[in-house]
CSV table of C-alpha atoms in Angstrom, one decimal:
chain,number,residue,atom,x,y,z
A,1,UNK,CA,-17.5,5.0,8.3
A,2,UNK,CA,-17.1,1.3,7.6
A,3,UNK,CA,-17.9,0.3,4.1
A,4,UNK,CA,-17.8,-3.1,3.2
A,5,UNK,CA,-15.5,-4.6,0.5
A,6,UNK,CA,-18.3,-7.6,-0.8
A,7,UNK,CA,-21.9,-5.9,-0.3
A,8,UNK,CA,-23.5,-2.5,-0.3
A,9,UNK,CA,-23.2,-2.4,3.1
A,10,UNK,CA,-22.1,0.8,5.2
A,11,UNK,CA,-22.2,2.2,8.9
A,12,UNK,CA,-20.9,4.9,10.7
A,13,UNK,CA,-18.8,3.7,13.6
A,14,UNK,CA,-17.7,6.7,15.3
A,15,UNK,CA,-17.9,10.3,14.6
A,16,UNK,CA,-15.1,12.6,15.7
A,17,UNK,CA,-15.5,16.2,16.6
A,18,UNK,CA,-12.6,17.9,15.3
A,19,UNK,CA,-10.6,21.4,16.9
A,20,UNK,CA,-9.4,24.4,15.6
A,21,UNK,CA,-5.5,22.5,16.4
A,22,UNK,CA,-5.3,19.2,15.0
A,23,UNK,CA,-4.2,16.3,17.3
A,24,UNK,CA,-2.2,14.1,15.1
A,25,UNK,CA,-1.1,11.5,17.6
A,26,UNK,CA,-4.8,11.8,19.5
A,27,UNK,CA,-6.1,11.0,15.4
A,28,UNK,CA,-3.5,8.2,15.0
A,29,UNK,CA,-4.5,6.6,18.6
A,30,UNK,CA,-8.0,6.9,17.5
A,31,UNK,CA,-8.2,5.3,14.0
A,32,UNK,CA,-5.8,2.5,15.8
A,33,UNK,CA,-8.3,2.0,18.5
A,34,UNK,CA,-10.8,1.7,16.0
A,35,UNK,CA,-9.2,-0.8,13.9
A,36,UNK,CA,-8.8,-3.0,17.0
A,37,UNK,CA,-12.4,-3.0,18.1
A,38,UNK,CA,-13.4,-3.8,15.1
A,39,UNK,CA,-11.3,-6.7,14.3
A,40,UNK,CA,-12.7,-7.4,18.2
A,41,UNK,CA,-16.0,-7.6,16.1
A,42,UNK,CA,-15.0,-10.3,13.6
A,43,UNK,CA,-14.5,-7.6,10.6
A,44,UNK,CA,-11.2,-8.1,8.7
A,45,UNK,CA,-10.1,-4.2,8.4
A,46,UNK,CA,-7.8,-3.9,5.0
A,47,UNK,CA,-7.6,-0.4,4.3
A,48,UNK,CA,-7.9,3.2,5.6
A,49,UNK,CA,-9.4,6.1,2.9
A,50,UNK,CA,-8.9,9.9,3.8
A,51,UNK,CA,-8.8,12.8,2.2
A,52,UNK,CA,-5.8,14.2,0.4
A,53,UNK,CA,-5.1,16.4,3.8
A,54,UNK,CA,-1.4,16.9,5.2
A,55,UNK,CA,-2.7,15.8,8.7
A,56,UNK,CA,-4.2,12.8,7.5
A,57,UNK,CA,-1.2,11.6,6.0
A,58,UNK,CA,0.9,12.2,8.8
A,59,UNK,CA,-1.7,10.2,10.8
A,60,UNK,CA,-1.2,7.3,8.7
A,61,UNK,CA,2.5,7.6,8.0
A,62,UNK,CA,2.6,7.2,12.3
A,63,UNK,CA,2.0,3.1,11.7
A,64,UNK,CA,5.1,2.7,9.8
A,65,UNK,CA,7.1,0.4,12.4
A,66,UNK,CA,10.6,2.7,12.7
A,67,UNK,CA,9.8,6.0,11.6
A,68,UNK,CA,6.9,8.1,10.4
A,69,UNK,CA,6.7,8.1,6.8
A,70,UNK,CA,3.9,8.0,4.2
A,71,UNK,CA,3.5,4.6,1.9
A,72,UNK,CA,1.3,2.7,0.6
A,73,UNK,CA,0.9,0.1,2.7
A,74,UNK,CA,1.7,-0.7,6.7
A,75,UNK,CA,1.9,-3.2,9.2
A,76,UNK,CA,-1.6,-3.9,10.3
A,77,UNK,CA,-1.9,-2.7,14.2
A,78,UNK,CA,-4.5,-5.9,14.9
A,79,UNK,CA,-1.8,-8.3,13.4
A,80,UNK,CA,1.3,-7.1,12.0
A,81,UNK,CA,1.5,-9.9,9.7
A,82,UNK,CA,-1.4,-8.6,8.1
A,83,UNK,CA,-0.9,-5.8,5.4
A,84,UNK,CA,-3.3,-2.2,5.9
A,85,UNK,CA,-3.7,0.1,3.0
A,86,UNK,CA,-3.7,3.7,2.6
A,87,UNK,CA,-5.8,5.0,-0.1
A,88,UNK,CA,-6.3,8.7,-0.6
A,89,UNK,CA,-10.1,9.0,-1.8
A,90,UNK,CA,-9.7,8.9,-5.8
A,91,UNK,CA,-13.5,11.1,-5.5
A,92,UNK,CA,-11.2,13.9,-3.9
A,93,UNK,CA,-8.6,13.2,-6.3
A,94,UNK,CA,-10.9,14.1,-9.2
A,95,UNK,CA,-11.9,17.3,-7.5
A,96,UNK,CA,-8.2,18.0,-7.0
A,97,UNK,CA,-7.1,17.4,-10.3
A,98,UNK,CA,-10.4,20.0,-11.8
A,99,UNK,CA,-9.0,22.4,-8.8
A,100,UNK,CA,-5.4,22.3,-9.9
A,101,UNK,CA,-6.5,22.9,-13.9
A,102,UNK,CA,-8.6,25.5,-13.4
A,103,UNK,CA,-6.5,27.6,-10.7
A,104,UNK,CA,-3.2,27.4,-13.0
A,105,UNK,CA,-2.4,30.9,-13.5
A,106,UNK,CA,-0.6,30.6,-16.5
A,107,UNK,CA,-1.9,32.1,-20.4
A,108,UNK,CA,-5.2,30.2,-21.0
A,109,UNK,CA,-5.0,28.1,-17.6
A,110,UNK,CA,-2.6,25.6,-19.6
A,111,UNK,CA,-1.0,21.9,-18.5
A,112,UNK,CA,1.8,20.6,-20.3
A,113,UNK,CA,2.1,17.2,-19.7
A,114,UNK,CA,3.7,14.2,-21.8
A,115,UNK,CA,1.7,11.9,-24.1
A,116,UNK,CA,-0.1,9.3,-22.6
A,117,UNK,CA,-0.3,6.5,-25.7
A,118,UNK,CA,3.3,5.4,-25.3
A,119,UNK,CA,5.9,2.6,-23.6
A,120,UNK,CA,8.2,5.0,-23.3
A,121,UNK,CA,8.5,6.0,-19.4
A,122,UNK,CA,10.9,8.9,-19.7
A,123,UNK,CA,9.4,12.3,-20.0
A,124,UNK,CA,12.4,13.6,-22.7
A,125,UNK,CA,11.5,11.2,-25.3
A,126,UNK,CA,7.6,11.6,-25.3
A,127,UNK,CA,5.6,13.9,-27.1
A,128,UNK,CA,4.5,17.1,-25.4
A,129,UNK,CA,1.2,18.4,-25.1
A,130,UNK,CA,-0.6,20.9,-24.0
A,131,UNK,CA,-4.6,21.0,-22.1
A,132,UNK,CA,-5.9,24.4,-22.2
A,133,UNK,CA,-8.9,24.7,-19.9
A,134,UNK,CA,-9.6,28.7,-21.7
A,135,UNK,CA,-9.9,26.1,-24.7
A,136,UNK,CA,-12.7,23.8,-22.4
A,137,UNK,CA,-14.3,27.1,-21.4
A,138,UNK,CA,-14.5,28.4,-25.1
A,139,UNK,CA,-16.2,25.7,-26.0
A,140,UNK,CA,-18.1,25.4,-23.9
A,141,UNK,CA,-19.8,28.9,-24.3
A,142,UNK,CA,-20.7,27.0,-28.0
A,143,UNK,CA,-21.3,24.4,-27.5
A,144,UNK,CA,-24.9,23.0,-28.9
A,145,UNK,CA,-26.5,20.8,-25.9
A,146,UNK,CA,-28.3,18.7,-28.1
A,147,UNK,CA,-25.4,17.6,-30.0
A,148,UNK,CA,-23.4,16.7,-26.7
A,149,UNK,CA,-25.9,15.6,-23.7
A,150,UNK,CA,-24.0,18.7,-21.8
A,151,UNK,CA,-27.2,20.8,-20.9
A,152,UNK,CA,-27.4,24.3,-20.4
A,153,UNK,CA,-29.0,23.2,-16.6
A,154,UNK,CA,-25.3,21.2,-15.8
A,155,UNK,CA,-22.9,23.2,-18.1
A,156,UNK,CA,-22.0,26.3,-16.5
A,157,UNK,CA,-21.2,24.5,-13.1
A,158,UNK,CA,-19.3,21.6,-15.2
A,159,UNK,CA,-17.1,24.4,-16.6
A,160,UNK,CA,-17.4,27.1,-14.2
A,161,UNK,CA,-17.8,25.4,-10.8
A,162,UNK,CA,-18.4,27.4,-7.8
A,163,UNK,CA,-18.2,25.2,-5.2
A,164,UNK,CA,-16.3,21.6,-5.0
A,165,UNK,CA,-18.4,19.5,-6.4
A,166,UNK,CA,-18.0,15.7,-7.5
A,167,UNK,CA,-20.8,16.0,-10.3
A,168,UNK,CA,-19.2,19.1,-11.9
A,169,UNK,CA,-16.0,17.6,-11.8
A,170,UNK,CA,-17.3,14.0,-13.2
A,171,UNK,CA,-19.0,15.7,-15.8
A,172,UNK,CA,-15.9,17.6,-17.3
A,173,UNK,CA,-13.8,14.6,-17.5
A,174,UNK,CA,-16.0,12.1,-19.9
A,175,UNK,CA,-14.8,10.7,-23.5
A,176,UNK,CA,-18.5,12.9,-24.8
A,177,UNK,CA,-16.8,16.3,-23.8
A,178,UNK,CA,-13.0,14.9,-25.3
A,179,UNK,CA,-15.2,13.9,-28.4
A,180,UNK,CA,-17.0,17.1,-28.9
A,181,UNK,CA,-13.9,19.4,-28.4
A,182,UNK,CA,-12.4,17.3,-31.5
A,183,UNK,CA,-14.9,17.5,-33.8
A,184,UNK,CA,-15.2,21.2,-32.9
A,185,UNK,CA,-11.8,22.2,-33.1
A,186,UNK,CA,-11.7,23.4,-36.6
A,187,UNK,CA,-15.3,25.3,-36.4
A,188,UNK,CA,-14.5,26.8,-33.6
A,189,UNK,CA,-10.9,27.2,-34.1
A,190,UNK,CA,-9.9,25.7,-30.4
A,191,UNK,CA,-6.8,26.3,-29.8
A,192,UNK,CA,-4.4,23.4,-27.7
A,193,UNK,CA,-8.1,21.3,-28.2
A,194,UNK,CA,-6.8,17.9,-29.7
A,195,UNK,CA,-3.8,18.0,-26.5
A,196,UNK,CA,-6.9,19.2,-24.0
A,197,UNK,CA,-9.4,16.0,-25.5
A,198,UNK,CA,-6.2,14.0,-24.8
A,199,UNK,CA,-6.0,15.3,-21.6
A,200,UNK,CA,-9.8,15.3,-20.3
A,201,UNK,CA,-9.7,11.2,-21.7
A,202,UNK,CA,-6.8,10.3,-19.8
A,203,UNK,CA,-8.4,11.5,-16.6
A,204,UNK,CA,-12.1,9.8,-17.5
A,205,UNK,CA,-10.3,6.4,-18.0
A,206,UNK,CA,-8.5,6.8,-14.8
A,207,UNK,CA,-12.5,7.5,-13.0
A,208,UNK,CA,-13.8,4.8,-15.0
A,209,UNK,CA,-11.3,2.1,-13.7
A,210,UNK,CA,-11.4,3.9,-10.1
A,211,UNK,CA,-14.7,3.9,-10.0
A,212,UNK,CA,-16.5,0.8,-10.6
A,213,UNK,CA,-19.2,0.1,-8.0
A,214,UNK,CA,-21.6,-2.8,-8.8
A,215,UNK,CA,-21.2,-6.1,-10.9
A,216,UNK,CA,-24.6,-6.5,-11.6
A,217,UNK,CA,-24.6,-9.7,-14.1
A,218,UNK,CA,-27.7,-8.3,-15.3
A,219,UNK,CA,-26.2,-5.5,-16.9
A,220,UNK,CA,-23.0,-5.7,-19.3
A,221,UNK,CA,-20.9,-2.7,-18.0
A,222,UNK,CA,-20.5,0.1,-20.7
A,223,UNK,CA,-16.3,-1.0,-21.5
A,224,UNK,CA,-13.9,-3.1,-20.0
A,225,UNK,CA,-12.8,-0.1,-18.0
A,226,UNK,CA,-15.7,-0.5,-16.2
A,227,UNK,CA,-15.6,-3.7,-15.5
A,228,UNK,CA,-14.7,-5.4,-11.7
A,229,UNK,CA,-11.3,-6.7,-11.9
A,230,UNK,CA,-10.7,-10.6,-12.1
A,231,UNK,CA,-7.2,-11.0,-12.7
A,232,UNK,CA,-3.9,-8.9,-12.3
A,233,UNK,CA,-3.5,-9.5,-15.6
A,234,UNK,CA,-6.7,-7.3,-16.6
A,235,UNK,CA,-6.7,-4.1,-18.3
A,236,UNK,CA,-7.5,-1.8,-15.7
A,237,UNK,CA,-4.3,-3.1,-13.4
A,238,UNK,CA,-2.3,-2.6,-16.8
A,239,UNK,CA,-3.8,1.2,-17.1
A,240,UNK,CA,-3.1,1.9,-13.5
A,241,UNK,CA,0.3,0.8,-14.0
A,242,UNK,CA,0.7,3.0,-17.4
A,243,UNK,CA,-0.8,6.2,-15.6
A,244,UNK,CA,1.7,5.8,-12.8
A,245,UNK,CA,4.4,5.6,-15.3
A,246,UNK,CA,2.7,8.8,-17.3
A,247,UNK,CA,3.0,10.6,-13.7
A,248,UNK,CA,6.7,10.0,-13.5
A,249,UNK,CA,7.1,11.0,-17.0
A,250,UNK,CA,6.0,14.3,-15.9
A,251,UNK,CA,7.2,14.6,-12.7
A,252,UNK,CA,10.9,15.1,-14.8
A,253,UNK,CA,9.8,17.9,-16.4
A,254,UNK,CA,11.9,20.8,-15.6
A,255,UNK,CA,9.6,23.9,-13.4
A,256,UNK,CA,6.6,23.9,-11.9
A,257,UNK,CA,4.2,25.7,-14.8
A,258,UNK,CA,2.5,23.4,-16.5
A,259,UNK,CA,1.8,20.9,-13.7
A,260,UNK,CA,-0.6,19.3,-11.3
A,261,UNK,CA,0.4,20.8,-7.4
A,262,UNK,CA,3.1,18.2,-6.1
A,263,UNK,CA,0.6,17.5,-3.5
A,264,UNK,CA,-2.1,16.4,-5.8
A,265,UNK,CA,0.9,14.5,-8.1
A,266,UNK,CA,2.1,12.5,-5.2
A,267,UNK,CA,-1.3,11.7,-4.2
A,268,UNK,CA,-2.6,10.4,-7.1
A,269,UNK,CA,0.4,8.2,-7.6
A,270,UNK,CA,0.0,6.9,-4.4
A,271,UNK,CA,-3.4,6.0,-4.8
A,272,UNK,CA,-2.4,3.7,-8.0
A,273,UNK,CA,-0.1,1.9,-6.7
A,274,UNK,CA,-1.5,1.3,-3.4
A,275,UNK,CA,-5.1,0.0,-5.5
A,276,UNK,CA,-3.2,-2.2,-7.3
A,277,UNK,CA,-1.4,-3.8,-4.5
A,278,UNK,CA,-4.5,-3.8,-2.6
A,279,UNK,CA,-6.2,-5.4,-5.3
A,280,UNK,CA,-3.2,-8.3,-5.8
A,281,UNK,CA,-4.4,-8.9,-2.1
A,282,UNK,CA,-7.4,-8.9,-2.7
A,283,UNK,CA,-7.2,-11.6,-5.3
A,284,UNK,CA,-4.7,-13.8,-3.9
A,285,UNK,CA,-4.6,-13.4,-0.3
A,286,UNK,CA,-8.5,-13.6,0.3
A,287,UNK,CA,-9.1,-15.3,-2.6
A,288,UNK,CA,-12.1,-12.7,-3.9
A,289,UNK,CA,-13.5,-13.6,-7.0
A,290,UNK,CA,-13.1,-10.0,-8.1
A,291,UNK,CA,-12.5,-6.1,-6.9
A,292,UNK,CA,-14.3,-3.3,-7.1
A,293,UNK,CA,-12.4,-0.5,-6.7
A,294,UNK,CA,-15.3,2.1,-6.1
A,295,UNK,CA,-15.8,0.6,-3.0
A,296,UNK,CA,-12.3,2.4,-1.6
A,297,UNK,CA,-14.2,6.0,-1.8
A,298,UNK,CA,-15.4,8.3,0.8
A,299,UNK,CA,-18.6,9.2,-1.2
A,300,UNK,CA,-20.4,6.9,1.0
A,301,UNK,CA,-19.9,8.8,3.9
A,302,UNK,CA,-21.0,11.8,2.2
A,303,UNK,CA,-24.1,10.2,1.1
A,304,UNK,CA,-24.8,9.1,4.5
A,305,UNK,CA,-24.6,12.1,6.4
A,306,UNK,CA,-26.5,14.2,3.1
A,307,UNK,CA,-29.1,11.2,4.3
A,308,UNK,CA,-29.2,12.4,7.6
A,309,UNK,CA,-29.2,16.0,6.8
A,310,UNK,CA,-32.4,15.5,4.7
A,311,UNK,CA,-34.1,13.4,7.6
């Protein structure tokens, strides 16, 4: 699907019938020869989203110009001058990240990750804590929906999701549930709650900045999280540049318990860096009066076939 960068606008260009055996080269030739017909078109092609799948990577890593190998950013096959991004769909991210928490299969389904409110880079010298998702689950089965806005229609798939859903995911990582587990932690005696809050509002300020749509003038967006990005010097490139150094920080931590799935680590630091470049283009190269980087999602093609489906 192409999904364009200044307006709402969307279309499905080609849709690929896939086989039991993936064909990586036949893939790679394809999204090449569709980034050439395109650019045929008079459509400037800048990036490339996927899903955070081993063959799509190793699609993309197949336009590095010596050897495969997956980056952020590659020669662009129209005009090698050019740069082409590789984004892995921050919507899939989310899910991964609720996936990841939820399967741990450690006592009380625990992360222990390092502190996020700190300059210090190095995982040794930050403060440890610890997100508990037994903790999100116990209070959740107390949890007062009038109190909270989390109704008893939306709860249990928020905090027991069957299926991979975006909503349920979207819904466990807002600053109202970090809230509520705080000022329930003594009543309910929550245990790991104040390091699981933490946790849950580091992940909904990473959606909010990731996630930003629209810039309707109309209406003033809820924070400056929310908000399209003007300037390299805004807040949300200075977050994304902070979470990337929070996912080093506990990428040194010693073992694997405790911790996001390496895949799902990598991913997500990809995806930071490879927005913020894209964004620094964005701004200086084209000369865009601002980014929104909701528009690099793959939700859109979702929604269009769910269209379809419906029609």
């Amino acid at each position: 699907m192409l999904q364009s960068v200044w307006s709402g606008n969307r279309e499905v260009v080609h849709i690929h019938q896939g086989t039991g055996q993936s064909d990586v080269d036949g893939l790679h030739g394809l999204v090449k020869k569709l980034i050439h017909g395109l650019e045929q078109l008079g459509l400037t092609v800048i990036a490339v989203i996927a899903d955070n799948n081993p063959t799509y990577k190793l699609v993309m890593s197949q336009f590095a110009t010596s050897s495969p190998k997956l980056d952020i950013v590659y020669p662009h096959p129209a005009n090698s001058s050019r740069p082409l991004f590789f984004i892995i769909d921050p919507v899939h991210l989310l899910k991964c990240v609720r996936n990841n928490w939820i399967c741990h299969q450690n006592i009380g389904r625990r992360l222990t990750f390092p502190d996020f409110d700190t300059a210090i880079s190095a995982f040794k010298t930050r403060a440890v804590l610890t997100a508990s998702y037994e903790t999100v689950h116990k209070f959740q089965s107390h949890q007062n929906p009038s109190l909270y806005k989390i109704g008893n229609s939306t709860a249990e798939r928020t905090f027991n999701p069957t299926r991979l859903e975006r909503q349920s995911a979207e819904k466990l990582f807002t600053a109202a549930t970090a809230q509520a587990l705080k000022a329930e932690m003594k009543n309910l005696d929550l245990q790991d709650a104040a390091g699981t809050a933490t946790f849950i509002e580091v992940i909904a300020k990473w959606w909010s900045v990731v996630n930003v749509k629209s810039a309707d003038d109309m209406l003033p967006p809820p924070n400056e999280w929310q908000s399209p990005i003007m300037s390299m010097e805004g807040p949300q490139i200075e977050f994304l540049g902070e979470f990337i150094d929070w996912l080093d920080a506990w990428e040194e931590r010693e073992g694997a318990s405790g911790k996001l799935a390496q895949d799902t680590h990598s991913a997500l630091r990809l995806t930071c860096y490879s927005l913020t470049e894209l964004t620094r283009y964005c701004l200086e190269e084209l000369r865009l009066g601002s980014v929104l980087l909701g528009k690099f999602q793959t939700d859109r093609l979702q929604d269009r076939f769910g269209s379809h489906k419906v029609g």
